Amino acid sequence: MPKYFDPHIHMVSRTTDDYQNMAAAGITGVIEPAFWQGQARTSIGSFIDYFDTLLGWERFRASMFGIHHFCTIGLNPKEANDLSVANEVLEILPRYLVKDGVVAVGEIGYDDITPEEDRFLAAQLELARQFNLPVLVHTPHRDKIGGTKRTLAVIREVGINENLVIIDHLNELTLPLVLDSDCWRGHSIYPNTKMSEQRMVALLQQYGTDKMVVNSAADWGISDPLKVPKTGQAMLAAGFSEAQVEQVLFHNPVDFFAQSGQLDKTLISTPLPIDQRRQWQDNSALRGQEPVIK
């Protein structure tokens, strides 16, 4: 079975069943980008608690099922429009960008393509440049072509190394725009929207595997945390070799985020040892069940 790595999944909104099923499907590691939680946060303390959860409890919870967990930290584009908290979030980001397990600034980018989103995208790209970190960029759900073009323009205005940027949620219309840059190419595979496994396979057949990255972007909405291995199955069925599957669905994302200095490919090529007797701040996800040790 090929090795898989999901470089964009919001596990704080998923269940432990998902972790178990992902591990059984061959996923050895995940990256959880900071994002909008479905309801606006109204104070800086909400962001601090959320960032701390990504670095603490969620990383621990993943380890209980043998999965390596990393995260990206940033101010998401939707909440960049709320200046009552956005400026404060920007001020605290530097203290999080140096923490263990933080592999990029993100996810940042555009939602409604407002002047405020412009400003905070540029400011966070500059932070990434200062901290020599990769960047995960979210392209908008509306006016995706215009948002992708503006994203590329701001990246060039800031002057960050394009090889340190992955532009996510691409499709047949926006991928060609990114192919003209040195940025990496991210694709989110969803049950009904964004990309499907079959459409992703067609893009790989047309454009090749270089810098191509696939994720599930699974969150609190209708989504599927197994879309990465399901894309692997679709690639194999279409005639791709197992080595090509691993290149796209393991090596490419790991190689991109390893530029942070926080990922060791040899280490994350195998699942973490599991010892469910461990606890995080006197808490466990087992709820009294017999702990697994292996």
Coordinates of C-alpha atoms in Angstrom, one line a residue:
M1 CA 0.0 0.0 0.0
P2 CA 1.4 3.4 -0.9
K3 CA 2.2 5.9 1.9
Y4 CA -0.1 8.9 2.1
F5 CA 0.2 12.4 3.7
D6 CA -2.7 14.8 3.9
P7 CA -1.3 18.3 3.9
H8 CA -4.5 20.2 4.5
I9 CA -7.2 18.8 6.9
H10 CA -9.0 20.4 9.8
M11 CA -8.9 17.6 12.4
V12 CA -10.1 19.8 15.3
S13 CA -13.5 19.4 13.6
R14 CA -13.2 15.6 13.0
T15 CA -13.7 12.6 15.2
T16 CA -11.3 10.0 16.5
D17 CA -12.9 7.5 14.1
D18 CA -11.5 9.6 11.3
Y19 CA -8.0 9.3 12.7
Q20 CA -8.4 5.5 13.0
N21 CA -9.7 5.2 9.5
M22 CA -7.0 7.5 8.1
A23 CA -4.3 5.5 9.7
A24 CA -5.8 2.2 8.4
A25 CA -5.8 3.7 4.9
G26 CA -2.1 4.4 5.0
I27 CA -2.0 8.1 6.0
T28 CA 1.1 8.6 8.2
G29 CA 0.9 12.4 8.8
V30 CA -1.3 15.4 8.4
I31 CA -1.0 19.2 8.4
E32 CA -3.8 21.2 10.0
P33 CA -4.0 24.8 8.8
A34 CA -5.5 27.4 11.1
F35 CA -8.8 28.5 9.5
W36 CA -12.3 29.9 10.1
Q37 CA -14.3 27.8 12.5
G38 CA -17.7 28.6 11.0
Q39 CA -18.6 31.3 13.4
A40 CA -16.7 34.6 13.8
R41 CA -14.4 34.9 16.8
T42 CA -14.8 38.1 18.8
S43 CA -11.7 38.4 20.8
I44 CA -7.9 37.7 20.6
G45 CA -8.3 35.1 23.3
S46 CA -10.3 32.9 21.0
F47 CA -7.5 32.9 18.5
I48 CA -4.9 32.1 21.2
D49 CA -6.9 29.2 22.5
Y50 CA -7.4 27.9 19.0
F51 CA -3.8 28.1 18.1
D52 CA -2.8 26.5 21.3
T53 CA -5.2 23.6 20.6
L54 CA -3.6 23.0 17.2
L55 CA -0.2 22.8 18.8
G56 CA -1.2 20.9 21.9
W57 CA -4.3 18.7 22.2
E58 CA -4.8 18.1 18.5
R59 CA -1.2 17.0 18.0
F60 CA -1.5 14.7 21.0
R61 CA -4.9 13.3 19.8
A62 CA -3.3 12.4 16.4
S63 CA -0.4 10.7 18.1
M64 CA -2.9 8.4 20.0
F65 CA -3.6 6.8 16.6
G66 CA -0.1 6.8 15.2
I67 CA -0.4 9.9 13.0
H68 CA 2.2 12.7 12.8
H69 CA 0.4 16.0 13.2
F70 CA 1.8 19.4 12.1
C71 CA 0.0 22.7 11.7
T72 CA 0.2 26.1 9.9
I73 CA -0.6 29.3 11.8
G74 CA -2.1 32.4 10.3
L75 CA -5.0 34.8 10.1
N76 CA -7.6 33.4 7.7
P77 CA -8.9 35.7 4.9
K78 CA -12.5 35.7 6.1
E79 CA -11.6 37.0 9.6
A80 CA -9.0 39.4 8.1
N81 CA -12.0 41.7 7.4
D82 CA -12.7 42.1 11.1
L83 CA -10.3 44.8 12.2
S84 CA -11.4 44.6 15.8
V85 CA -9.4 41.4 16.1
A86 CA -7.3 41.1 12.9
N87 CA -4.6 43.6 14.0
E88 CA -4.2 41.8 17.3
V89 CA -3.9 38.4 15.6
L90 CA -1.1 39.8 13.4
E91 CA 0.8 41.0 16.5
I92 CA 0.8 37.5 18.1
L93 CA 1.7 35.5 15.0
P94 CA 5.5 35.8 15.4
R95 CA 5.5 34.0 18.8
Y96 CA 3.6 31.0 17.2
L97 CA 5.7 30.8 14.0
V98 CA 8.8 29.7 16.0
K99 CA 7.0 26.8 17.8
D100 CA 7.7 23.1 17.2
G101 CA 5.3 21.6 14.7
V102 CA 4.5 24.8 12.8
V103 CA 5.5 24.2 9.2
A104 CA 4.1 27.3 7.4
V105 CA 2.2 30.5 7.6
G106 CA -1.4 29.8 6.7
E107 CA -3.9 29.4 5.5
I108 CA -4.0 33.0 4.2
G109 CA -5.3 34.5 1.0
Y110 CA -8.7 35.8 -0.2
D111 CA -12.3 35.4 0.6
D112 CA -14.2 38.4 -0.8
I113 CA -11.0 40.0 -2.3
T114 CA -11.2 43.2 -0.1
P115 CA -8.6 45.8 0.6
E116 CA -8.3 44.4 4.1
E117 CA -7.6 40.9 2.7
D118 CA -5.0 42.5 0.5
R119 CA -3.3 44.1 3.4
F120 CA -3.2 41.0 5.7
L121 CA -2.1 38.7 2.9
A122 CA 0.8 41.0 2.1
A123 CA 1.7 41.4 5.8
Q124 CA 1.7 37.6 6.4
L125 CA 3.7 36.9 3.3
E126 CA 6.2 39.3 4.7
L127 CA 6.2 37.5 8.0
A128 CA 6.8 34.2 6.2
R129 CA 9.8 35.8 4.4
Q130 CA 11.2 37.1 7.7
F131 CA 10.8 33.7 9.4
N132 CA 11.9 31.7 6.2
L133 CA 8.8 29.7 6.3
P134 CA 6.6 28.2 3.6
V135 CA 3.2 29.7 2.9
L136 CA -0.2 28.0 2.4
V137 CA -2.5 30.3 0.3
H138 CA -6.3 29.8 0.2
T139 CA -7.9 30.8 -3.1
P140 CA -11.5 32.2 -2.9
H141 CA -14.6 30.2 -3.5
R142 CA -16.0 33.2 -5.6
D143 CA -14.2 34.8 -8.5
K144 CA -11.6 32.1 -8.2
I145 CA -9.7 33.3 -11.4
G146 CA -9.6 36.9 -10.2
G147 CA -8.5 35.8 -6.7
T148 CA -5.8 33.6 -8.1
K149 CA -4.4 36.3 -10.3
R150 CA -4.4 38.8 -7.5
T151 CA -2.7 36.2 -5.2
L152 CA 0.1 35.8 -7.7
A153 CA 0.4 39.6 -8.1
V154 CA 0.8 40.1 -4.3
I155 CA 3.3 37.3 -4.0
R156 CA 5.4 39.1 -6.6
E157 CA 4.9 42.5 -5.0
V158 CA 6.2 41.2 -1.6
G159 CA 9.1 39.3 -3.3
I160 CA 8.8 36.1 -1.4
N161 CA 10.5 33.1 -3.0
E162 CA 7.7 31.4 -5.0
N163 CA 9.1 28.0 -4.3
L164 CA 8.1 28.6 -0.7
V165 CA 4.4 29.2 -1.6
I166 CA 1.7 26.6 -2.3
I167 CA -1.5 27.9 -3.8
D168 CA -4.4 25.7 -2.8
H169 CA -8.0 24.8 -4.0
L170 CA -6.9 25.0 -7.6
N171 CA -9.1 23.7 -10.5
E172 CA -9.0 23.3 -14.3
L173 CA -9.3 27.1 -14.7
T174 CA -6.8 28.3 -12.1
L175 CA -4.1 25.6 -12.3
P176 CA -2.7 27.0 -15.6
L177 CA -2.3 30.4 -14.0
V178 CA -0.1 28.9 -11.2
L179 CA 1.9 26.8 -13.7
D180 CA 3.4 30.0 -15.0
S181 CA 4.9 30.6 -11.6
D182 CA 7.4 28.7 -9.4
C183 CA 4.6 28.2 -6.8
W184 CA 3.5 24.7 -5.8
R185 CA 0.0 23.5 -6.9
G186 CA -2.6 22.4 -4.3
H187 CA -5.9 20.7 -5.0
S188 CA -8.6 19.9 -2.5
I189 CA -10.7 16.8 -3.3
Y190 CA -14.3 17.1 -2.0
P191 CA -17.4 14.8 -2.3
N192 CA -19.5 17.2 -4.4
T193 CA -17.6 20.5 -5.0
K194 CA -14.1 21.7 -5.7
M195 CA -12.2 18.8 -7.3
S196 CA -13.1 15.1 -7.6
E197 CA -10.6 12.2 -7.8
Q198 CA -11.4 11.7 -11.5
R199 CA -10.8 15.3 -12.3
M200 CA -7.6 15.3 -10.3
V201 CA -6.4 12.3 -12.3
A202 CA -7.1 14.1 -15.5
L203 CA -5.1 17.1 -14.4
L204 CA -2.1 14.8 -13.5
Q205 CA -2.4 13.1 -16.9
Q206 CA -2.4 16.5 -18.7
Y207 CA 0.2 18.4 -16.6
G208 CA 2.3 15.8 -14.9
T209 CA 3.2 15.3 -11.3
D210 CA 5.8 18.1 -10.7
K211 CA 4.9 20.2 -7.6
M212 CA 1.4 18.8 -7.7
V213 CA -0.2 18.3 -4.2
V214 CA -3.5 16.8 -3.2
N215 CA -5.4 17.2 0.1
S216 CA -8.9 16.5 1.5
A217 CA -9.4 19.9 3.2
A218 CA -11.9 18.0 5.4
D219 CA -13.5 20.2 8.0
W220 CA -16.9 20.6 9.7
G221 CA -18.8 20.6 6.4
I222 CA -19.6 17.9 4.0
S223 CA -16.1 16.5 3.3
D224 CA -14.2 13.2 3.4
P225 CA -10.9 12.7 5.3
L226 CA -10.1 9.7 3.1
K227 CA -10.0 11.7 -0.2
V228 CA -6.1 11.5 -0.4
P229 CA -6.0 7.6 -0.4
K230 CA -9.1 7.6 -2.6
T231 CA -7.3 9.7 -5.1
G232 CA -4.4 7.2 -4.9
Q233 CA -6.8 4.4 -5.8
A234 CA -8.1 6.4 -8.8
M235 CA -4.6 7.1 -10.0
L236 CA -3.7 3.4 -9.8
A237 CA -6.9 2.5 -11.7
A238 CA -5.9 5.1 -14.4
G239 CA -2.5 3.4 -14.9
F240 CA -0.2 5.5 -12.7
S241 CA 2.4 3.5 -10.9
E242 CA 2.6 3.1 -7.1
A243 CA 5.8 5.2 -7.2
Q244 CA 3.9 8.0 -9.0
V245 CA 1.1 7.8 -6.5
E246 CA 3.5 8.1 -3.6
Q247 CA 5.3 11.0 -5.4
V248 CA 2.1 13.1 -5.6
L249 CA 0.4 12.0 -2.4
F250 CA 3.4 11.7 0.0
H251 CA 6.7 13.0 -1.3
N252 CA 5.4 16.2 -2.9
P253 CA 3.6 17.6 0.1
V254 CA 6.3 16.5 2.5
D255 CA 9.1 18.0 0.4
F256 CA 7.2 21.3 0.2
F257 CA 6.6 21.6 3.9
A258 CA 10.0 20.2 4.8
Q259 CA 11.4 23.5 3.7
S260 CA 10.3 24.7 7.2
G261 CA 12.9 22.5 8.9
Q262 CA 10.1 20.9 11.0
L263 CA 9.5 17.7 9.0
D264 CA 11.8 14.8 8.8
K265 CA 10.7 12.6 5.9
T266 CA 12.4 9.5 7.3
L267 CA 10.6 9.9 10.6
I268 CA 7.2 10.5 9.1
S269 CA 7.5 7.7 6.6
T270 CA 6.3 5.3 9.3
P271 CA 3.4 5.7 11.8
L272 CA 4.2 7.0 15.3
P273 CA 4.4 4.3 18.0
I274 CA 1.1 4.2 19.9
D275 CA 0.8 4.4 23.6
Q276 CA -2.7 5.4 24.6
R277 CA -1.8 5.3 28.3
R278 CA -0.4 8.8 27.8
Q279 CA -2.5 11.9 28.6
W280 CA -2.5 15.5 27.7
Q281 CA -3.1 17.8 30.6
D282 CA -4.7 14.9 32.6
N283 CA -7.0 14.2 29.7
S284 CA -7.4 11.4 27.1
A285 CA -9.7 10.7 24.2
L286 CA -10.3 7.2 25.4
R287 CA -13.1 7.9 27.8
G288 CA -12.4 4.9 30.0
Q289 CA -11.7 2.4 27.1
E290 CA -8.8 0.0 27.2
P291 CA -5.6 1.8 25.9
V292 CA -3.9 0.4 22.9
I293 CA -0.1 0.1 23.0
K294 CA 1.8 -0.9 19.8

